[in-house]
Amino acid sequence: MIPGCATQVKKKPIAKRITISAKSSQKAPIIQEAPVITVWVHGTRLLPKGVLPTFFFSKPGLHHYQEIAPKYYQRKIAQTLIDADPVLFPSEEFYLFGWSGKLSFSERKEAAQAFYNDLKLVRKAYKKRYGIEPRIRMLAHSHGGNVILLLEEVKDADDTNFVIDEVILLAVPVQVQTM
């Protein structure tokens, strides 16, 4: 983040998914707000493997950020966001998605499919734990944004509950395939 670019932005509320359940021993229904999970998706890697290994390392797949060693840059990005705004980015719900980062449409599409499959598992776990689908916020840089945009193309046609509530894209190349 560049300090000179920081501005105060009035946040618009996003639609909230809630579950209402009534227990026979209670008069008023219980309203449970869906947890919000945040996922950071890195961008393209143009340098050869092994160059700046702590900067470009990312464990393949979707992982809670604490599964990545603190020395790695992707983990530092997550920690910076969590430290800057722990209410918006609670550490318990922060994930990183790692993919090859190769400059290739087919690699990005393959990454989107793996990402979607991993998200299905996380959503299932949250649904079991909370009784409701989680809200999903995604942040991405560079072609990581195109990985996110390809999720619509690779998702199961019958998965009508799959919703991304918020997407923040940083320096994402505009492409016809993800328009």
Coordinates of N, CA and C in Angstrom, one line a residue:
M1 N 0.8 -1.2 0.0 CA 0.0 0.0 0.0 C 0.9 1.2 0.0
I2 N 0.5 2.2 -0.8 CA 1.3 3.4 -0.9 C 0.6 4.5 0.0
P3 N 1.2 5.0 1.0 CA 0.6 5.9 1.9 C -0.1 7.1 1.3
G4 N 0.5 7.7 0.2 CA 0.0 8.8 -0.5 C -1.3 8.5 -1.2
C5 N -1.6 7.2 -1.4 CA -2.8 6.8 -2.1 C -4.0 6.5 -1.2
A6 N -3.7 6.5 0.1 CA -4.7 6.2 1.1 C -5.7 7.4 1.2
T7 N -7.0 7.0 1.1 CA -8.0 8.0 1.2 C -9.1 7.4 2.1
Q8 N -9.9 8.3 2.7 CA -11.0 7.9 3.5 C -12.2 7.5 2.5
V9 N -12.6 6.3 2.5 CA -13.7 5.9 1.6 C -14.9 5.5 2.5
K10 N -16.0 6.1 2.2 CA -17.2 5.7 2.9 C -17.7 4.3 2.4
K11 N -17.7 3.3 3.3 CA -18.0 2.0 2.8 C -19.5 1.8 2.7
K12 N -19.9 1.2 1.5 CA -21.3 0.9 1.3 C -21.6 -0.4 1.9
P13 N -22.7 -0.6 2.6 CA -23.0 -1.9 3.1 C -23.3 -2.9 2.0
I14 N -22.8 -4.1 2.2 CA -23.1 -5.1 1.2 C -24.2 -6.0 1.7
A15 N -25.0 -6.6 0.9 CA -26.1 -7.4 1.3 C -25.6 -8.5 2.3
K16 N -26.4 -8.7 3.3 CA -26.0 -9.7 4.3 C -26.9 -10.9 4.2
R17 N -26.2 -12.1 4.3 CA -27.0 -13.3 4.3 C -27.2 -13.6 5.8
I18 N -28.5 -13.9 6.1 CA -28.8 -14.2 7.5 C -29.6 -15.5 7.5
T19 N -29.5 -16.1 8.7 CA -30.4 -17.3 8.9 C -31.3 -16.9 10.1
I20 N -32.5 -17.2 10.0 CA -33.5 -17.0 11.0 C -34.0 -18.3 11.5
S21 N -33.9 -18.6 12.7 CA -34.4 -19.9 13.2 C -35.2 -19.6 14.5
A22 N -36.3 -20.2 14.7 CA -37.1 -20.1 15.9 C -37.0 -21.3 16.8
K23 N -36.7 -21.2 18.0 CA -36.6 -22.3 18.9 C -37.9 -22.3 19.7
S24 N -38.5 -23.4 20.1 CA -39.7 -23.5 20.7 C -39.7 -22.8 22.1
S25 N -38.6 -22.8 22.8 CA -38.5 -22.2 24.1 C -38.2 -20.7 24.0
Q26 N -38.1 -20.1 22.8 CA -37.9 -18.7 22.7 C -39.0 -18.0 22.0
K27 N -39.2 -16.8 22.3 CA -40.3 -16.0 21.7 C -39.9 -15.4 20.4
A28 N -38.6 -14.8 20.4 CA -38.1 -14.2 19.2 C -37.2 -15.1 18.4
P29 N -37.2 -15.0 17.1 CA -36.2 -15.8 16.3 C -34.8 -15.4 16.5
I30 N -33.9 -16.3 16.3 CA -32.5 -16.0 16.4 C -32.0 -15.7 15.0
I31 N -31.3 -14.6 14.9 CA -30.7 -14.2 13.6 C -29.2 -14.3 13.7
Q32 N -28.7 -15.1 12.8 CA -27.3 -15.4 12.7 C -26.7 -14.8 11.4
E33 N -25.8 -13.9 11.6 CA -25.1 -13.3 10.4 C -24.1 -14.3 9.8
A34 N -24.0 -14.4 8.5 CA -23.0 -15.2 7.9 C -21.6 -14.7 8.1
P35 N -20.6 -15.5 8.4 CA -19.2 -15.0 8.5 C -18.7 -14.6 7.1
V36 N -17.8 -13.7 7.1 CA -17.2 -13.2 5.9 C -15.8 -13.8 5.8
I37 N -15.5 -14.6 4.7 CA -14.2 -15.0 4.5 C -13.5 -14.2 3.4
T38 N -12.2 -13.9 3.6 CA -11.5 -13.1 2.7 C -10.4 -14.0 2.1
V39 N -10.2 -13.8 0.8 CA -9.2 -14.6 0.0 C -8.4 -13.7 -0.8
W40 N -7.0 -13.8 -0.6 CA -6.1 -13.0 -1.4 C -5.5 -14.0 -2.5
V41 N -5.6 -13.5 -3.8 CA -5.1 -14.3 -4.9 C -3.9 -13.5 -5.5
H42 N -2.7 -14.1 -5.5 CA -1.6 -13.4 -6.1 C -1.6 -13.4 -7.6
G43 N -0.8 -12.6 -8.2 CA -0.8 -12.4 -9.7 C 0.3 -13.2 -10.4
T44 N 0.7 -12.8 -11.6 CA 1.6 -13.4 -12.4 C 3.0 -13.4 -11.9
R45 N 3.8 -14.4 -12.1 CA 5.2 -14.5 -11.8 C 6.0 -14.5 -13.0
L46 N 6.8 -13.5 -13.2 CA 7.5 -13.4 -14.5 C 9.0 -13.8 -14.3
L47 N 9.5 -13.9 -13.1 CA 10.9 -14.3 -12.8 C 11.0 -15.8 -12.8
P48 N 12.1 -16.3 -13.1 CA 12.3 -17.8 -13.0 C 12.2 -18.3 -11.6
K49 N 11.7 -19.6 -11.5 CA 11.6 -20.2 -10.2 C 12.9 -20.2 -9.4
G50 N 12.9 -19.8 -8.2 CA 14.1 -19.8 -7.4 C 14.6 -18.3 -7.2
V51 N 14.2 -17.4 -8.0 CA 14.6 -16.0 -7.9 C 13.7 -15.4 -6.9
L52 N 14.2 -14.7 -5.9 CA 13.4 -14.1 -4.8 C 12.4 -15.1 -4.2
P53 N 12.9 -16.2 -3.7 CA 12.0 -17.3 -3.3 C 11.0 -17.0 -2.2
T54 N 11.3 -16.1 -1.3 CA 10.3 -15.7 -0.2 C 9.3 -14.7 -0.8
F55 N 9.7 -14.0 -1.8 CA 8.7 -13.0 -2.4 C 7.6 -13.8 -3.2
F56 N 8.1 -14.7 -4.0 CA 7.1 -15.4 -4.9 C 6.5 -16.7 -4.4
F57 N 6.9 -17.2 -3.3 CA 6.4 -18.4 -2.8 C 4.9 -18.3 -2.5
S58 N 4.1 -19.3 -2.9 CA 2.8 -19.5 -2.4 C 2.4 -21.0 -2.5
K59 N 1.9 -21.4 -1.4 CA 1.5 -22.8 -1.3 C 0.3 -23.1 -2.3
P60 N 0.4 -24.0 -3.2 CA -0.7 -24.2 -4.1 C -2.0 -24.5 -3.4
G61 N -3.1 -24.0 -3.9 CA -4.4 -24.2 -3.4 C -4.8 -23.2 -2.4
L62 N -6.0 -23.4 -1.8 CA -6.6 -22.5 -0.8 C -6.2 -22.9 0.6
H63 N -5.6 -21.9 1.3 CA -5.1 -22.2 2.7 C -5.3 -21.1 3.6
H64 N -5.6 -21.4 4.8 CA -5.7 -20.3 5.8 C -4.3 -19.7 5.9
Y65 N -4.3 -18.3 6.0 CA -3.0 -17.6 5.9 C -2.0 -18.1 6.9
Q66 N -2.4 -18.6 8.1 CA -1.4 -19.0 9.1 C -0.7 -20.3 8.7
E67 N -1.2 -21.0 7.7 CA -0.5 -22.2 7.2 C 0.8 -21.8 6.4
I68 N 0.9 -20.6 6.1 CA 2.1 -20.1 5.3 C 3.1 -19.5 6.3
A69 N 4.3 -19.8 6.2 CA 5.4 -19.3 7.1 C 5.4 -17.8 7.1
P70 N 5.6 -17.1 8.2 CA 5.7 -15.6 8.2 C 6.7 -15.0 7.3
K71 N 7.8 -15.7 6.9 CA 8.8 -15.1 6.1 C 8.4 -14.9 4.7
Y72 N 7.3 -15.5 4.3 CA 6.9 -15.3 2.9 C 6.0 -14.1 2.6
Y73 N 6.2 -13.5 1.5 CA 5.6 -12.2 1.2 C 4.0 -12.3 1.2
Q74 N 3.5 -13.4 0.6 CA 2.0 -13.6 0.6 C 1.4 -13.5 2.0
R75 N 2.1 -14.2 2.9 CA 1.7 -14.1 4.3 C 1.8 -12.7 4.9
K76 N 2.8 -12.0 4.5 CA 3.0 -10.6 5.0 C 1.9 -9.7 4.4
I77 N 1.4 -9.9 3.2 CA 0.3 -9.1 2.7 C -0.9 -9.4 3.5
A78 N -1.2 -10.6 3.8 CA -2.4 -11.0 4.6 C -2.2 -10.3 6.0
Q79 N -1.1 -10.4 6.6 CA -0.9 -9.9 8.0 C -1.0 -8.4 8.0
T80 N -0.6 -7.7 6.9 CA -0.7 -6.3 6.8 C -2.1 -5.8 6.8
L81 N -2.9 -6.5 6.0 CA -4.4 -6.2 5.9 C -5.1 -6.5 7.2
I82 N -4.8 -7.6 7.9 CA -5.4 -7.9 9.2 C -5.0 -6.9 10.2
D83 N -3.7 -6.5 10.3 CA -3.3 -5.5 11.2 C -3.9 -4.1 11.0
A84 N -4.1 -3.8 9.7 CA -4.6 -2.5 9.3 C -6.1 -2.4 9.7
D85 N -6.8 -3.5 9.5 CA -8.3 -3.4 9.8 C -8.8 -4.8 10.2
P86 N -8.6 -5.2 11.5 CA -9.0 -6.5 11.9 C -10.5 -6.7 11.9
V87 N -11.3 -5.7 11.9 CA -12.7 -5.8 11.8 C -13.1 -6.3 10.4
L88 N -12.6 -5.6 9.4 CA -12.9 -5.9 8.0 C -12.2 -7.2 7.6
F89 N -11.0 -7.5 8.1 CA -10.2 -8.6 7.7 C -9.8 -9.4 9.0
P90 N -10.8 -10.1 9.6 CA -10.4 -10.9 10.8 C -9.5 -12.1 10.4
S91 N -8.5 -12.3 11.3 CA -7.5 -13.3 11.0 C -8.1 -14.7 10.9
E92 N -9.1 -15.0 11.6 CA -9.7 -16.3 11.7 C -10.3 -16.7 10.3
E93 N -10.6 -15.7 9.5 CA -11.3 -16.0 8.2 C -10.5 -15.5 7.0
F94 N -9.2 -15.4 7.1 CA -8.4 -14.9 6.0 C -7.6 -16.1 5.4
Y95 N -7.8 -16.2 4.0 CA -7.2 -17.3 3.3 C -6.3 -16.7 2.1
L96 N -5.4 -17.6 1.7 CA -4.5 -17.3 0.5 C -4.8 -18.4 -0.5
F97 N -4.9 -18.0 -1.8 CA -4.9 -19.0 -2.8 C -3.7 -18.9 -3.7
G98 N -3.0 -20.0 -3.7 CA -1.7 -20.1 -4.5 C -1.9 -20.8 -5.8
W99 N -1.4 -20.3 -6.9 CA -1.4 -21.0 -8.2 C -0.1 -20.8 -8.8
S100 N 0.2 -21.4 -10.0 CA 1.5 -21.3 -10.6 C 1.9 -19.9 -11.0
G101 N 1.0 -19.0 -11.3 CA 1.4 -17.6 -11.6 C 1.9 -17.5 -13.0
K102 N 1.9 -18.6 -13.8 CA 2.4 -18.5 -15.2 C 1.5 -17.6 -16.0
L103 N 2.2 -17.0 -17.0 CA 1.5 -16.1 -17.9 C 0.9 -16.9 -19.0
S104 N -0.3 -17.5 -18.7 CA -1.0 -18.4 -19.6 C -2.4 -18.5 -19.3
F105 N -3.3 -18.3 -20.3 CA -4.7 -18.3 -20.0 C -5.1 -19.7 -19.5
S106 N -4.6 -20.8 -20.1 CA -4.9 -22.1 -19.7 C -4.5 -22.4 -18.2
E107 N -3.4 -21.8 -17.8 CA -2.9 -21.9 -16.4 C -3.9 -21.2 -15.5
R108 N -4.4 -20.1 -15.9 CA -5.4 -19.3 -15.1 C -6.7 -20.0 -15.0
K109 N -7.1 -20.6 -16.1 CA -8.4 -21.4 -16.1 C -8.3 -22.6 -15.2
E110 N -7.1 -23.3 -15.3 CA -6.9 -24.5 -14.5 C -6.9 -24.0 -13.0
A111 N -6.2 -22.9 -12.7 CA -6.2 -22.4 -11.3 C -7.6 -22.0 -10.8
A112 N -8.4 -21.5 -11.7 CA -9.8 -21.1 -11.3 C -10.6 -22.4 -11.0
Q113 N -10.4 -23.5 -11.7 CA -11.1 -24.7 -11.4 C -10.6 -25.3 -10.0
A114 N -9.3 -25.2 -9.8 CA -8.8 -25.7 -8.5 C -9.3 -24.8 -7.4
F115 N -9.3 -23.5 -7.6 CA -9.8 -22.5 -6.6 C -11.3 -22.8 -6.3
Y116 N -12.1 -23.0 -7.3 CA -13.5 -23.3 -7.1 C -13.7 -24.6 -6.3
N117 N -13.0 -25.6 -6.6 CA -13.1 -26.9 -5.9 C -12.7 -26.7 -4.4
D118 N -11.6 -25.9 -4.2 CA -11.2 -25.7 -2.8 C -12.3 -24.8 -2.1
L119 N -12.9 -23.8 -2.8 CA -13.9 -23.0 -2.2 C -15.1 -23.8 -1.8
K120 N -15.5 -24.8 -2.6 CA -16.6 -25.6 -2.3 C -16.4 -26.3 -1.0
L121 N -15.2 -26.8 -0.7 CA -14.9 -27.5 0.6 C -15.0 -26.5 1.7
V122 N -14.5 -25.3 1.6 CA -14.5 -24.3 2.6 C -16.0 -23.9 2.9
R123 N -16.7 -23.7 1.8 CA -18.1 -23.3 2.0 C -18.9 -24.4 2.7
K124 N -18.6 -25.7 2.4 CA -19.3 -26.8 3.0 C -19.0 -26.8 4.5
A125 N -17.7 -26.6 4.9 CA -17.3 -26.6 6.3 C -18.0 -25.4 7.0
Y126 N -18.0 -24.3 6.4 CA -18.7 -23.1 7.1 C -20.2 -23.4 7.2
K127 N -20.8 -24.0 6.2 CA -22.2 -24.3 6.3 C -22.5 -25.3 7.4
K128 N -21.6 -26.3 7.6 CA -21.8 -27.2 8.6 C -21.6 -26.6 10.0
R129 N -20.6 -25.7 10.1 CA -20.3 -25.0 11.4 C -21.3 -24.0 11.8
Y130 N -21.7 -23.2 10.8 CA -22.6 -22.0 11.1 C -24.1 -22.2 10.6
G131 N -24.3 -23.2 9.8 CA -25.7 -23.4 9.3 C -26.1 -22.4 8.2
I132 N -25.1 -21.8 7.6 CA -25.3 -20.8 6.5 C -24.1 -20.7 5.6
E133 N -24.3 -20.3 4.4 CA -23.2 -20.1 3.5 C -22.4 -18.9 3.9
P134 N -21.1 -18.9 3.8 CA -20.3 -17.7 4.2 C -20.4 -16.7 3.1
R135 N -20.2 -15.4 3.5 CA -20.1 -14.3 2.6 C -18.6 -14.4 2.1
I136 N -18.4 -14.1 0.9 CA -17.0 -14.2 0.3 C -16.5 -12.9 -0.2
R137 N -15.3 -12.5 0.3 CA -14.7 -11.3 -0.2 C -13.3 -11.7 -0.9
M138 N -13.0 -11.3 -2.1 CA -11.8 -11.7 -2.7 C -11.0 -10.4 -3.1
L139 N -9.7 -10.5 -2.9 CA -8.7 -9.5 -3.3 C -7.7 -10.1 -4.2
A140 N -7.3 -9.4 -5.3 CA -6.4 -10.0 -6.2 C -5.5 -8.9 -6.9
H141 N -4.3 -9.4 -7.3 CA -3.4 -8.5 -8.0 C -3.1 -9.2 -9.3
S142 N -3.0 -8.3 -10.4 CA -2.6 -8.8 -11.7 C -3.5 -9.9 -12.2
H143 N -2.9 -11.0 -12.8 CA -3.7 -12.1 -13.3 C -4.4 -12.9 -12.3
G144 N -4.1 -12.7 -11.0 CA -4.9 -13.3 -9.9 C -6.4 -12.9 -10.1
G145 N -6.6 -11.6 -10.5 CA -8.0 -11.1 -10.7 C -8.6 -11.9 -11.8
N146 N -7.9 -12.3 -12.9 CA -8.5 -13.1 -14.0 C -8.8 -14.5 -13.5
V147 N -8.1 -15.0 -12.6 CA -8.4 -16.3 -12.0 C -9.8 -16.2 -11.3
I148 N -10.0 -15.1 -10.5 CA -11.3 -14.9 -9.9 C -12.4 -14.7 -10.9
L149 N -12.1 -14.0 -11.9 CA -13.2 -13.7 -12.9 C -13.5 -15.0 -13.7
L150 N -12.6 -15.9 -13.8 CA -12.9 -17.2 -14.5 C -13.8 -18.2 -13.6
L151 N -13.9 -17.8 -12.3 CA -14.7 -18.7 -11.5 C -16.1 -18.9 -12.0
E152 N -16.7 -17.9 -12.6 CA -18.1 -18.0 -13.1 C -18.1 -19.1 -14.3
E153 N -17.1 -19.1 -15.0 CA -17.0 -20.0 -16.2 C -16.8 -21.5 -15.7
V154 N -16.1 -21.7 -14.6 CA -15.7 -23.1 -14.2 C -16.6 -23.6 -13.2
K155 N -17.5 -22.8 -12.5 CA -18.3 -23.3 -11.4 C -19.3 -24.3 -11.9
D156 N -19.8 -25.2 -11.0 CA -20.9 -26.1 -11.4 C -22.2 -25.3 -11.7
A157 N -22.8 -25.7 -12.8 CA -24.0 -25.0 -13.3 C -25.1 -25.1 -12.2
D158 N -25.2 -26.1 -11.4 CA -26.3 -26.2 -10.4 C -25.9 -25.6 -9.1
D159 N -24.7 -25.0 -9.0 CA -24.3 -24.4 -7.7 C -24.9 -23.0 -7.6
T160 N -26.2 -22.9 -7.4 CA -26.8 -21.6 -7.3 C -26.5 -20.8 -6.0
N161 N -25.9 -21.4 -5.0 CA -25.6 -20.8 -3.8 C -24.2 -20.1 -3.8
F162 N -23.5 -20.3 -4.9 CA -22.1 -19.7 -5.0 C -22.2 -18.3 -5.3
V163 N -21.9 -17.4 -4.4 CA -21.9 -16.0 -4.6 C -20.6 -15.4 -4.0
I164 N -20.0 -14.5 -4.8 CA -18.9 -13.7 -4.3 C -19.5 -12.3 -4.0
D165 N -19.4 -12.0 -2.7 CA -20.1 -10.7 -2.3 C -19.3 -9.5 -2.6
E166 N -18.0 -9.6 -2.7 CA -17.2 -8.4 -2.9 C -15.9 -8.8 -3.5
V167 N -15.4 -8.1 -4.6 CA -14.2 -8.3 -5.3 C -13.4 -7.0 -5.4
I168 N -12.1 -7.1 -5.0 CA -11.2 -5.9 -5.1 C -10.1 -6.4 -6.0
L169 N -10.0 -5.7 -7.2 CA -9.0 -6.1 -8.2 C -8.0 -5.0 -8.3
L170 N -6.7 -5.3 -8.2 CA -5.6 -4.4 -8.3 C -4.8 -4.7 -9.5
A171 N -4.7 -3.7 -10.4 CA -3.9 -3.8 -11.6 C -4.1 -5.1 -12.4
V172 N -5.4 -5.4 -12.7 CA -5.8 -6.6 -13.4 C -5.9 -6.3 -14.9
P173 N -5.1 -7.1 -15.7 CA -5.2 -6.8 -17.2 C -6.6 -7.2 -17.7
V174 N -7.2 -6.3 -18.5 CA -8.5 -6.5 -19.1 C -8.3 -7.4 -20.2
Q175 N -9.2 -8.5 -20.2 CA -9.1 -9.5 -21.3 C -10.5 -9.8 -21.8
V176 N -10.6 -10.1 -23.0 CA -11.9 -10.5 -23.6 C -12.5 -11.7 -22.9
Q177 N -11.6 -12.7 -22.6 CA -12.1 -14.0 -22.0 C -12.8 -13.7 -20.6
T178 N -12.4 -12.7 -19.9 CA -13.0 -12.5 -18.6 C -13.9 -11.2 -18.5
M179 N -14.2 -10.7 -19.7 CA -15.0 -9.5 -19.7 C -16.4 -9.8 -19.0

